[in-house]
Amino acid sequence: MILRGVFAVAVLLAGSVSAQAQTDQAQTAPGSLAEASSFFKAPRLDGCTISLEDLVNGGSEALRGQWTVLKGPGEIGLSVGGRITMEPLLQRGGEVLRLGFRNRRLVADSPVLGVLPIGVLDRAPVKPGTGLRAESVGRGDLAEGTEVFLDELTLGVLPCGTDQLLRLNLLAERETGTGELQRQDIRLFLIDQSRLSGTYRETGPGGQLERGLITLRRR
């Protein structure tokens, strides 16, 4: 799986020259008519059925554009009396993330995290321990011990299960001024050209820990 994921990223980085040319033009005017036109001309994406090869060889063009980020529900680690306790985080949103191409690489451009390369992985059964505890994300309707991998309450009924969806990974690191890095690992499932959803985990100085569900919707 790791080798295949690396191969997928390598293929993605070698995207077509024409796609890059369109993107370079759109980058000069985010949210422009050129960007909107490109989105509506792009083929529809079905994360349940599109092959990894088709995604990295042109299908990812349909992801280009601006997305609204909905973060949470989840939990955050707080230091109380020298001990770390996990407290609930409510759902919140508002950040805008722009997906596009830079130097022929599919990237996410965040006003907070900067430009992040996006890795693409093939379908696979989810690994136990990589999801979130149902109770930590407000899913009291699920059996105790159930892991949650995407925000189905926000998304509604999905056309297929997580093991049938392609995946997009983003990893961000930034200096905090303390000598320690703040790291954010985002793992998304590709549902279609207007919905991505998964989990995030953020760590930082002093044992800081935040984790929860995250969903991107076409703006």
Coordinates of N, CA and C in Angstrom, one line a residue:
M1 N 0.8 -1.2 0.0 CA 0.0 0.0 0.0 C 0.9 1.3 0.0
I2 N 1.9 1.3 0.8 CA 2.8 2.5 0.9 C 3.4 2.7 -0.5
L3 N 4.0 1.6 -1.1 CA 4.6 1.8 -2.4 C 3.6 2.3 -3.4
R4 N 2.4 1.7 -3.4 CA 1.4 2.2 -4.3 C 1.0 3.6 -4.1
G5 N 0.9 4.1 -2.8 CA 0.6 5.4 -2.6 C 1.7 6.4 -3.1
V6 N 3.0 6.0 -2.9 CA 4.1 6.8 -3.4 C 4.0 6.9 -4.9
F7 N 3.7 5.8 -5.5 CA 3.6 5.8 -7.0 C 2.5 6.7 -7.4
A8 N 1.4 6.7 -6.7 CA 0.2 7.5 -7.1 C 0.6 9.0 -7.0
V9 N 1.3 9.4 -5.9 CA 1.8 10.8 -5.8 C 2.7 11.1 -6.9
A10 N 3.6 10.2 -7.3 CA 4.6 10.5 -8.4 C 3.8 10.7 -9.7
V11 N 2.8 9.9 -9.9 CA 2.0 10.1 -11.2 C 1.3 11.4 -11.1
L12 N 0.8 11.7 -10.0 CA 0.0 13.0 -9.8 C 0.9 14.2 -10.1
L13 N 2.1 14.1 -9.6 CA 3.0 15.2 -9.8 C 3.3 15.5 -11.3
A14 N 3.2 14.4 -12.1 CA 3.5 14.5 -13.5 C 2.3 14.8 -14.3
G15 N 1.3 15.6 -13.8 CA 0.1 15.9 -14.5 C 0.3 16.6 -15.8
S16 N -0.7 16.7 -16.6 CA -0.6 17.2 -18.0 C -0.2 18.7 -18.0
V17 N 0.5 19.1 -19.0 CA 1.0 20.5 -19.2 C -0.2 21.4 -19.4
S18 N -1.3 20.9 -20.1 CA -2.4 21.7 -20.3 C -3.1 22.0 -19.0
A19 N -3.2 21.0 -18.1 CA -3.9 21.3 -16.8 C -3.1 22.3 -16.0
Q20 N -1.8 22.3 -16.1 CA -0.9 23.2 -15.4 C -1.1 24.6 -16.0
A21 N -1.3 24.7 -17.3 CA -1.4 26.0 -17.9 C -2.7 26.6 -17.5
Q22 N -3.8 25.8 -17.4 CA -5.1 26.3 -17.0 C -5.0 26.8 -15.5
T23 N -4.3 26.0 -14.7 CA -4.2 26.4 -13.3 C -3.4 27.6 -13.1
D24 N -2.3 27.8 -13.8 CA -1.5 29.0 -13.7 C -2.3 30.2 -14.0
Q25 N -3.2 30.1 -15.0 CA -4.0 31.2 -15.3 C -5.0 31.5 -14.2
A26 N -5.6 30.4 -13.6 CA -6.6 30.6 -12.6 C -6.0 31.1 -11.3
Q27 N -4.7 30.8 -11.0 CA -4.1 31.2 -9.8 C -3.9 32.7 -9.7
T28 N -3.9 33.4 -10.9 CA -3.8 34.8 -10.9 C -5.1 35.5 -10.5
A29 N -6.2 34.8 -10.5 CA -7.5 35.4 -10.1 C -8.3 34.3 -9.4
P30 N -8.0 34.0 -8.1 CA -8.8 33.0 -7.4 C -10.3 33.3 -7.4
G31 N -11.1 32.3 -7.7 CA -12.6 32.5 -7.7 C -13.0 33.2 -9.0
S32 N -12.1 33.3 -10.0 CA -12.5 34.0 -11.3 C -13.4 33.2 -12.1
L33 N -13.9 33.8 -13.2 CA -14.7 33.0 -14.2 C -14.0 31.9 -14.8
A34 N -12.7 32.1 -15.0 CA -11.9 31.0 -15.6 C -11.9 29.8 -14.7
E35 N -11.8 30.0 -13.4 CA -11.8 28.9 -12.5 C -13.1 28.2 -12.5
A36 N -14.2 29.0 -12.4 CA -15.5 28.5 -12.4 C -15.8 27.7 -13.7
S37 N -15.4 28.2 -14.8 CA -15.6 27.5 -16.1 C -14.9 26.2 -16.1
S38 N -13.7 26.2 -15.6 CA -12.9 24.9 -15.6 C -13.6 23.9 -14.7
F39 N -14.2 24.3 -13.6 CA -14.9 23.4 -12.7 C -16.1 22.8 -13.4
F40 N -16.9 23.6 -14.1 CA -18.1 23.1 -14.7 C -17.8 22.2 -16.0
K41 N -16.6 22.4 -16.6 CA -16.2 21.6 -17.7 C -15.6 20.3 -17.2
A42 N -15.1 20.2 -16.0 CA -14.5 19.0 -15.5 C -15.5 17.9 -15.4
P43 N -15.1 16.6 -15.6 CA -16.0 15.5 -15.5 C -16.3 15.3 -14.0
R44 N -17.6 14.8 -13.8 CA -18.0 14.5 -12.5 C -17.1 13.4 -11.9
L45 N -16.9 13.5 -10.6 CA -16.1 12.5 -9.9 C -17.0 11.6 -9.1
D46 N -16.8 10.3 -9.1 CA -17.5 9.4 -8.2 C -16.4 8.6 -7.5
G47 N -16.2 9.0 -6.2 CA -15.1 8.4 -5.4 C -15.2 6.9 -5.2
C48 N -16.5 6.4 -5.4 CA -16.7 5.0 -5.3 C -16.2 4.2 -6.5
T49 N -16.2 4.8 -7.6 CA -15.9 4.0 -8.8 C -14.7 4.4 -9.7
I50 N -14.3 5.7 -9.6 CA -13.2 6.2 -10.4 C -11.9 5.4 -10.0
S51 N -11.1 5.0 -11.0 CA -9.9 4.3 -10.6 C -8.8 5.3 -10.2
L52 N -7.8 4.8 -9.5 CA -6.7 5.7 -9.1 C -6.0 6.3 -10.3
E53 N -5.8 5.5 -11.3 CA -5.1 5.9 -12.5 C -5.9 7.1 -13.2
D54 N -7.2 7.0 -13.3 CA -8.0 8.0 -13.9 C -8.0 9.3 -13.1
L55 N -7.9 9.1 -11.7 CA -7.9 10.3 -10.9 C -6.6 11.1 -11.1
V56 N -5.5 10.4 -11.1 CA -4.2 11.1 -11.2 C -3.9 11.5 -12.6
N57 N -4.6 10.9 -13.6 CA -4.3 11.3 -15.0 C -5.5 12.2 -15.5
G58 N -5.9 13.2 -14.8 CA -6.8 14.2 -15.3 C -8.0 14.3 -14.4
G59 N -8.5 13.3 -13.7 CA -9.7 13.4 -12.9 C -9.6 14.4 -11.8
S60 N -8.4 14.5 -11.3 CA -8.2 15.5 -10.1 C -8.4 16.9 -10.5
E61 N -8.5 17.2 -11.8 CA -8.8 18.6 -12.3 C -10.2 19.0 -11.8
A62 N -11.1 18.1 -11.6 CA -12.4 18.4 -11.1 C -12.4 18.9 -9.6
L63 N -11.3 18.7 -8.9 CA -11.2 19.1 -7.5 C -10.7 20.6 -7.4
R64 N -10.3 21.2 -8.5 CA -9.7 22.5 -8.5 C -10.8 23.5 -8.1
G65 N -10.5 24.4 -7.2 CA -11.5 25.4 -6.8 C -11.4 25.7 -5.3
Q66 N -12.4 26.5 -4.8 CA -12.4 26.9 -3.4 C -13.4 26.0 -2.6
W67 N -13.0 25.6 -1.4 CA -13.7 24.7 -0.6 C -13.9 25.3 0.8
T68 N -15.0 25.1 1.4 CA -15.3 25.5 2.8 C -15.0 24.4 3.7
V69 N -14.2 24.7 4.8 CA -13.8 23.7 5.8 C -14.7 23.7 7.0
L70 N -15.3 22.5 7.3 CA -16.1 22.3 8.5 C -15.3 21.4 9.4
K71 N -14.9 21.8 10.5 CA -14.1 21.1 11.4 C -14.8 20.6 12.7
G72 N -14.6 19.4 13.0 CA -15.3 18.9 14.2 C -16.6 18.2 13.9
P73 N -17.2 17.6 14.9 CA -16.9 17.6 16.3 C -15.7 16.7 16.6
G74 N -15.1 16.9 17.8 CA -13.9 16.2 18.1 C -13.5 16.4 19.6
E75 N -12.3 16.4 19.9 CA -11.8 16.6 21.2 C -10.4 17.2 21.3
I76 N -10.1 17.9 22.4 CA -8.9 18.6 22.6 C -8.3 18.2 23.9
G77 N -7.0 18.1 24.0 CA -6.3 17.7 25.2 C -5.9 19.0 26.0
L78 N -6.4 19.1 27.2 CA -6.1 20.3 28.0 C -5.3 19.8 29.3
S79 N -4.3 20.6 29.7 CA -3.5 20.3 30.8 C -4.2 20.9 32.1
V80 N -4.6 20.0 33.0 CA -5.3 20.4 34.2 C -4.6 19.8 35.4
G81 N -3.9 20.6 36.2 CA -3.2 20.0 37.4 C -2.1 19.1 37.0
G82 N -1.5 19.4 35.9 CA -0.4 18.5 35.5 C -0.8 17.3 34.7
R83 N -2.1 17.1 34.5 CA -2.6 16.0 33.8 C -3.3 16.4 32.5
I84 N -3.2 15.6 31.5 CA -3.9 15.9 30.2 C -5.3 15.3 30.3
T85 N -6.3 16.1 30.1 CA -7.7 15.6 30.0 C -8.3 15.9 28.6
M86 N -9.1 15.1 28.1 CA -9.7 15.3 26.8 C -11.0 15.9 27.0
E87 N -11.2 17.1 26.3 CA -12.5 17.8 26.4 C -13.1 17.9 25.0
P88 N -14.5 17.9 24.9 CA -15.1 17.9 23.6 C -14.9 19.2 22.9
L89 N -14.9 19.1 21.6 CA -14.9 20.3 20.7 C -16.1 20.3 19.9
L90 N -16.8 21.4 19.8 CA -18.0 21.5 18.9 C -17.6 21.7 17.5
Q91 N -18.5 21.4 16.6 CA -18.3 21.6 15.2 C -18.2 23.1 14.9
R92 N -17.3 23.5 14.0 CA -17.1 24.8 13.7 C -16.5 24.9 12.2
G93 N -16.6 26.0 11.6 CA -16.2 26.1 10.2 C -15.9 27.6 9.8
G94 N -15.7 27.8 8.6 CA -15.5 29.1 8.1 C -14.2 29.3 7.2
E95 N -13.2 28.5 7.5 CA -11.9 28.6 6.7 C -12.2 28.2 5.3
V96 N -11.5 28.9 4.4 CA -11.6 28.5 3.0 C -10.3 28.0 2.5
L97 N -10.4 26.8 1.9 CA -9.2 26.1 1.4 C -9.3 26.1 -0.2
R98 N -8.2 26.3 -0.8 CA -8.2 26.3 -2.3 C -7.4 25.1 -2.8
L99 N -8.0 24.3 -3.6 CA -7.3 23.2 -4.2 C -6.9 23.6 -5.7
G100 N -5.7 23.3 -6.0 CA -5.3 23.6 -7.4 C -4.0 22.9 -7.7
F101 N -3.3 23.4 -8.7 CA -2.0 22.8 -9.1 C -0.9 23.8 -9.0
R102 N 0.2 23.3 -8.5 CA 1.4 24.2 -8.5 C 2.6 23.3 -8.9
N103 N 3.3 23.8 -10.0 CA 4.4 23.0 -10.5 C 3.9 21.6 -10.8
R104 N 2.7 21.5 -11.4 CA 2.1 20.2 -11.8 C 1.8 19.3 -10.6
R105 N 1.7 19.8 -9.4 CA 1.4 19.1 -8.3 C 0.0 19.5 -7.7
L106 N -0.8 18.6 -7.4 CA -2.1 18.9 -6.7 C -1.8 19.4 -5.3
V107 N -2.2 20.6 -5.0 CA -1.9 21.1 -3.7 C -3.2 21.8 -3.1
A108 N -3.1 22.0 -1.8 CA -4.1 22.8 -1.0 C -3.4 24.0 -0.6
D109 N -4.1 25.2 -0.8 CA -3.6 26.5 -0.4 C -4.4 27.0 0.7
S110 N -3.8 27.0 1.9 CA -4.6 27.5 3.1 C -4.0 28.8 3.6
P111 N -4.9 29.8 3.9 CA -4.4 31.0 4.5 C -3.7 30.8 5.8
V112 N -4.0 29.7 6.5 CA -3.4 29.5 7.8 C -2.2 28.6 7.7
L113 N -2.2 27.5 6.9 CA -1.2 26.5 6.9 C -0.3 26.7 5.7
G114 N -0.6 27.5 4.7 CA 0.2 27.7 3.5 C -0.1 26.7 2.5
V115 N 0.9 26.4 1.6 CA 0.6 25.5 0.5 C 1.0 24.1 0.9
L116 N 0.1 23.1 0.7 CA 0.4 21.8 1.2 C 0.2 20.8 0.0
P117 N 1.2 20.0 -0.3 CA 1.0 18.9 -1.3 C 0.0 17.9 -0.9
I118 N -0.7 17.4 -1.8 CA -1.7 16.4 -1.5 C -1.3 15.0 -2.0
G119 N -1.3 14.0 -1.2 CA -0.9 12.7 -1.5 C -2.2 11.9 -1.8
V120 N -2.2 11.0 -2.8 CA -3.4 10.2 -3.2 C -3.1 8.7 -2.9
L121 N -4.1 8.1 -2.3 CA -3.9 6.7 -2.0 C -5.1 5.9 -2.5
D122 N -4.9 4.6 -2.8 CA -5.9 3.8 -3.4 C -6.9 3.3 -2.3
R123 N -7.9 2.6 -2.7 CA -8.9 2.1 -1.8 C -8.2 1.0 -1.0
A124 N -8.7 0.8 0.3 CA -8.2 -0.3 1.1 C -9.1 -0.3 2.4
P125 N -9.2 -1.4 3.0 CA -10.0 -1.5 4.3 C -9.3 -0.5 5.3
V126 N -10.1 0.2 6.1 CA -9.5 1.1 7.0 C -8.8 0.3 8.1
K127 N -7.7 0.9 8.6 CA -7.0 0.2 9.7 C -7.5 0.5 11.0
P128 N -7.8 -0.5 11.9 CA -8.2 -0.3 13.2 C -7.3 0.7 14.0
G129 N -7.8 1.6 14.7 CA -7.0 2.6 15.4 C -6.7 3.9 14.7
T130 N -7.1 3.9 13.4 CA -6.9 5.2 12.6 C -8.1 6.1 12.6
G131 N -9.2 5.6 13.1 CA -10.4 6.5 13.2 C -10.5 7.2 14.5
L132 N -11.7 7.7 14.8 CA -11.9 8.4 16.1 C -13.0 7.6 16.9
R133 N -12.9 7.7 18.2 CA -13.9 7.0 19.0 C -15.2 7.7 18.8
A134 N -16.3 6.8 18.6 CA -17.6 7.4 18.4 C -18.0 8.4 19.4
E135 N -17.8 8.1 20.7 CA -18.2 9.0 21.8 C -17.5 10.3 21.7
S136 N -16.3 10.3 21.2 CA -15.5 11.6 21.1 C -16.0 12.5 20.1
V137 N -16.8 12.0 19.1 CA -17.3 12.9 18.0 C -18.8 13.0 18.1
G138 N -19.4 12.7 19.3 CA -20.8 12.9 19.5 C -21.7 11.8 18.8
R139 N -21.1 10.6 18.5 CA -21.9 9.6 17.9 C -22.4 8.6 19.0
G140 N -23.2 9.0 19.9 CA -23.7 8.2 20.9 C -24.7 7.1 20.4
D141 N -25.1 7.3 19.1 CA -26.0 6.3 18.5 C -25.3 5.1 18.1
L142 N -23.9 5.1 18.1 CA -23.2 3.9 17.7 C -22.7 3.1 18.9
A143 N -22.5 1.8 18.6 CA -22.0 0.9 19.7 C -20.7 1.4 20.3
E144 N -20.5 1.1 21.6 CA -19.3 1.5 22.3 C -18.1 0.8 21.6
G145 N -17.0 1.6 21.4 CA -15.9 1.0 20.7 C -15.9 1.2 19.2
T146 N -17.0 1.7 18.7 CA -17.0 1.9 17.2 C -16.1 3.0 16.8
E147 N -15.4 2.9 15.7 CA -14.5 3.9 15.2 C -15.2 4.7 14.1
V148 N -15.0 6.0 14.0 CA -15.7 6.8 13.0 C -14.6 7.4 12.1
F149 N -14.8 7.3 10.8 CA -13.7 7.8 9.9 C -14.1 9.0 9.0
L150 N -15.4 9.3 9.0 CA -15.9 10.5 8.3 C -17.2 11.0 8.9
D151 N -17.6 12.2 8.5 CA -18.8 12.8 9.1 C -20.1 12.5 8.4
E152 N -20.6 11.3 8.6 CA -21.8 10.9 7.9 C -23.0 11.6 8.3
L153 N -23.0 12.2 9.5 CA -24.2 13.0 10.0 C -24.3 14.3 9.1
T154 N -23.2 14.9 8.8 CA -23.2 16.1 7.9 C -23.4 15.7 6.5
L155 N -22.8 14.6 6.0 CA -22.9 14.3 4.6 C -24.2 13.6 4.2
G156 N -24.8 12.9 5.1 CA -26.0 12.2 4.8 C -25.6 10.8 4.3
V157 N -26.6 10.1 3.7 CA -26.3 8.7 3.2 C -25.3 8.7 2.1
L158 N -24.2 7.9 2.2 CA -23.2 7.8 1.2 C -23.4 6.6 0.3
P159 N -22.9 6.8 -1.0 CA -23.2 5.7 -2.0 C -22.4 4.5 -1.7
C160 N -21.3 4.5 -0.9 CA -20.5 3.3 -0.7 C -19.8 3.5 0.7
G161 N -19.1 2.4 1.1 CA -18.4 2.5 2.4 C -17.0 3.0 2.2
T162 N -16.3 3.3 3.4 CA -15.0 3.9 3.3 C -14.0 3.1 2.6
D163 N -14.1 1.8 2.6 CA -13.1 0.9 2.0 C -13.3 0.9 0.5
Q164 N -14.3 1.7 -0.1 CA -14.5 1.8 -1.5 C -14.2 3.2 -2.0
L165 N -13.7 4.0 -1.2 CA -13.4 5.4 -1.5 C -11.9 5.7 -1.7
L166 N -11.5 6.4 -2.7 CA -10.1 6.9 -2.8 C -9.8 7.9 -1.7
R167 N -8.5 8.1 -1.4 CA -8.2 8.9 -0.3 C -7.2 10.0 -0.6
L168 N -7.3 11.1 0.1 CA -6.3 12.2 -0.1 C -5.7 12.6 1.2
N169 N -4.4 12.7 1.3 CA -3.7 13.0 2.6 C -3.0 14.3 2.5
L170 N -3.1 15.1 3.5 CA -2.4 16.4 3.6 C -1.6 16.4 4.9
L171 N -0.4 16.9 4.9 CA 0.4 17.0 6.1 C 1.0 18.4 6.2
A172 N 0.8 19.1 7.3 CA 1.3 20.4 7.5 C 2.1 20.5 8.7
E173 N 3.2 21.2 8.6 CA 4.1 21.5 9.8 C 4.5 23.0 9.7
R174 N 4.5 23.6 10.9 CA 4.9 25.0 11.0 C 5.5 25.3 12.3
E175 N 6.4 26.3 12.3 CA 7.1 26.7 13.5 C 6.1 27.4 14.4
T176 N 6.4 27.2 15.8 CA 5.5 27.8 16.7 C 6.2 28.9 17.6
G177 N 7.5 29.0 17.3 CA 8.3 30.0 18.1 C 8.8 29.4 19.4
T178 N 8.5 28.2 19.7 CA 8.9 27.5 20.9 C 10.0 26.5 20.7
G179 N 10.4 26.3 19.5 CA 11.4 25.3 19.1 C 10.7 23.9 18.8
E180 N 9.4 23.9 19.0 CA 8.6 22.7 18.6 C 7.7 23.0 17.4
L181 N 7.4 22.0 16.6 CA 6.6 22.2 15.5 C 5.1 21.9 15.8
Q182 N 4.3 22.6 15.1 CA 2.8 22.3 15.1 C 2.6 21.5 13.9
R183 N 2.0 20.3 14.1 CA 1.8 19.4 13.0 C 0.3 19.0 12.8
Q184 N -0.2 19.1 11.6 CA -1.5 18.7 11.3 C -1.6 17.7 10.2
D185 N -2.2 16.5 10.5 CA -2.3 15.4 9.6 C -3.8 15.3 9.2
I186 N -4.1 15.5 8.0 CA -5.5 15.4 7.5 C -5.7 14.2 6.5
R187 N -6.6 13.4 6.8 CA -6.9 12.2 6.0 C -8.3 12.3 5.5
L188 N -8.5 12.4 4.2 CA -9.8 12.7 3.6 C -10.2 11.5 2.7
F189 N -11.5 11.2 2.6 CA -12.0 10.3 1.6 C -12.7 11.1 0.5
L190 N -12.4 10.7 -0.7 CA -13.0 11.4 -1.9 C -14.4 10.8 -2.1
I191 N -15.4 11.7 -1.9 CA -16.8 11.2 -2.2 C -17.2 11.6 -3.6
D192 N -17.1 12.8 -3.9 CA -17.3 13.3 -5.3 C -16.6 14.6 -5.5
Q193 N -16.9 15.3 -6.6 CA -16.2 16.6 -6.9 C -16.6 17.7 -6.0
S194 N -17.6 17.5 -5.1 CA -18.0 18.6 -4.2 C -17.9 18.2 -2.7
R195 N -17.5 17.0 -2.4 CA -17.5 16.6 -1.0 C -16.2 15.7 -0.7
L196 N -15.5 16.1 0.3 CA -14.4 15.4 0.9 C -14.6 15.3 2.4
S197 N -14.3 14.2 3.0 CA -14.5 14.1 4.4 C -13.6 13.1 5.0
G198 N -13.2 13.3 6.3 CA -12.3 12.4 7.0 C -12.0 12.9 8.4
T199 N -10.7 12.7 8.8 CA -10.3 13.1 10.1 C -9.1 13.9 10.1
Y200 N -8.8 14.7 11.2 CA -7.6 15.4 11.3 C -7.0 15.2 12.7
R201 N -5.7 15.3 12.8 CA -5.1 15.2 14.1 C -4.0 16.3 14.2
E202 N -4.1 17.2 15.2 CA -3.1 18.3 15.3 C -2.4 18.1 16.6
T203 N -1.0 18.2 16.5 CA -0.2 18.2 17.7 C 0.7 19.4 17.8
G204 N 1.1 19.8 19.0 CA 1.9 21.0 19.1 C 2.7 21.0 20.4
P205 N 3.2 22.2 20.8 CA 4.1 22.3 21.9 C 3.3 21.9 23.2
G206 N 4.1 21.3 24.2 CA 3.6 21.0 25.5 C 2.5 19.9 25.5
G207 N 2.6 19.0 24.5 CA 1.7 17.9 24.5 C 0.3 18.3 23.9
Q208 N 0.2 19.4 23.3 CA -1.0 19.9 22.7 C -1.6 18.8 21.7
L209 N -2.8 18.5 21.8 CA -3.4 17.5 21.0 C -4.9 17.9 20.7
E210 N -5.2 17.9 19.4 CA -6.6 18.1 18.9 C -6.9 17.2 17.8
R211 N -8.0 16.6 17.9 CA -8.4 15.6 16.8 C -9.9 15.7 16.6
G212 N -10.3 15.4 15.4 CA -11.8 15.4 15.1 C -12.1 15.1 13.7
L213 N -13.3 15.2 13.3 CA -13.8 15.0 12.0 C -13.6 16.3 11.2
I214 N -13.4 16.2 9.9 CA -13.2 17.4 9.0 C -13.9 17.1 7.7
T215 N -14.6 18.1 7.2 CA -15.3 17.9 5.9 C -15.1 19.1 5.1
L216 N -14.8 18.9 3.8 CA -14.7 20.0 2.8 C -15.8 20.0 1.8
R217 N -16.5 21.1 1.6 CA -17.5 21.2 0.7 C -17.2 22.3 -0.4
R218 N -17.6 22.1 -1.6 CA -17.4 23.0 -2.6 C -18.1 24.3 -2.2
R219 N -17.3 25.4 -2.3 CA -17.8 26.7 -1.9 C -18.8 27.3 -3.0

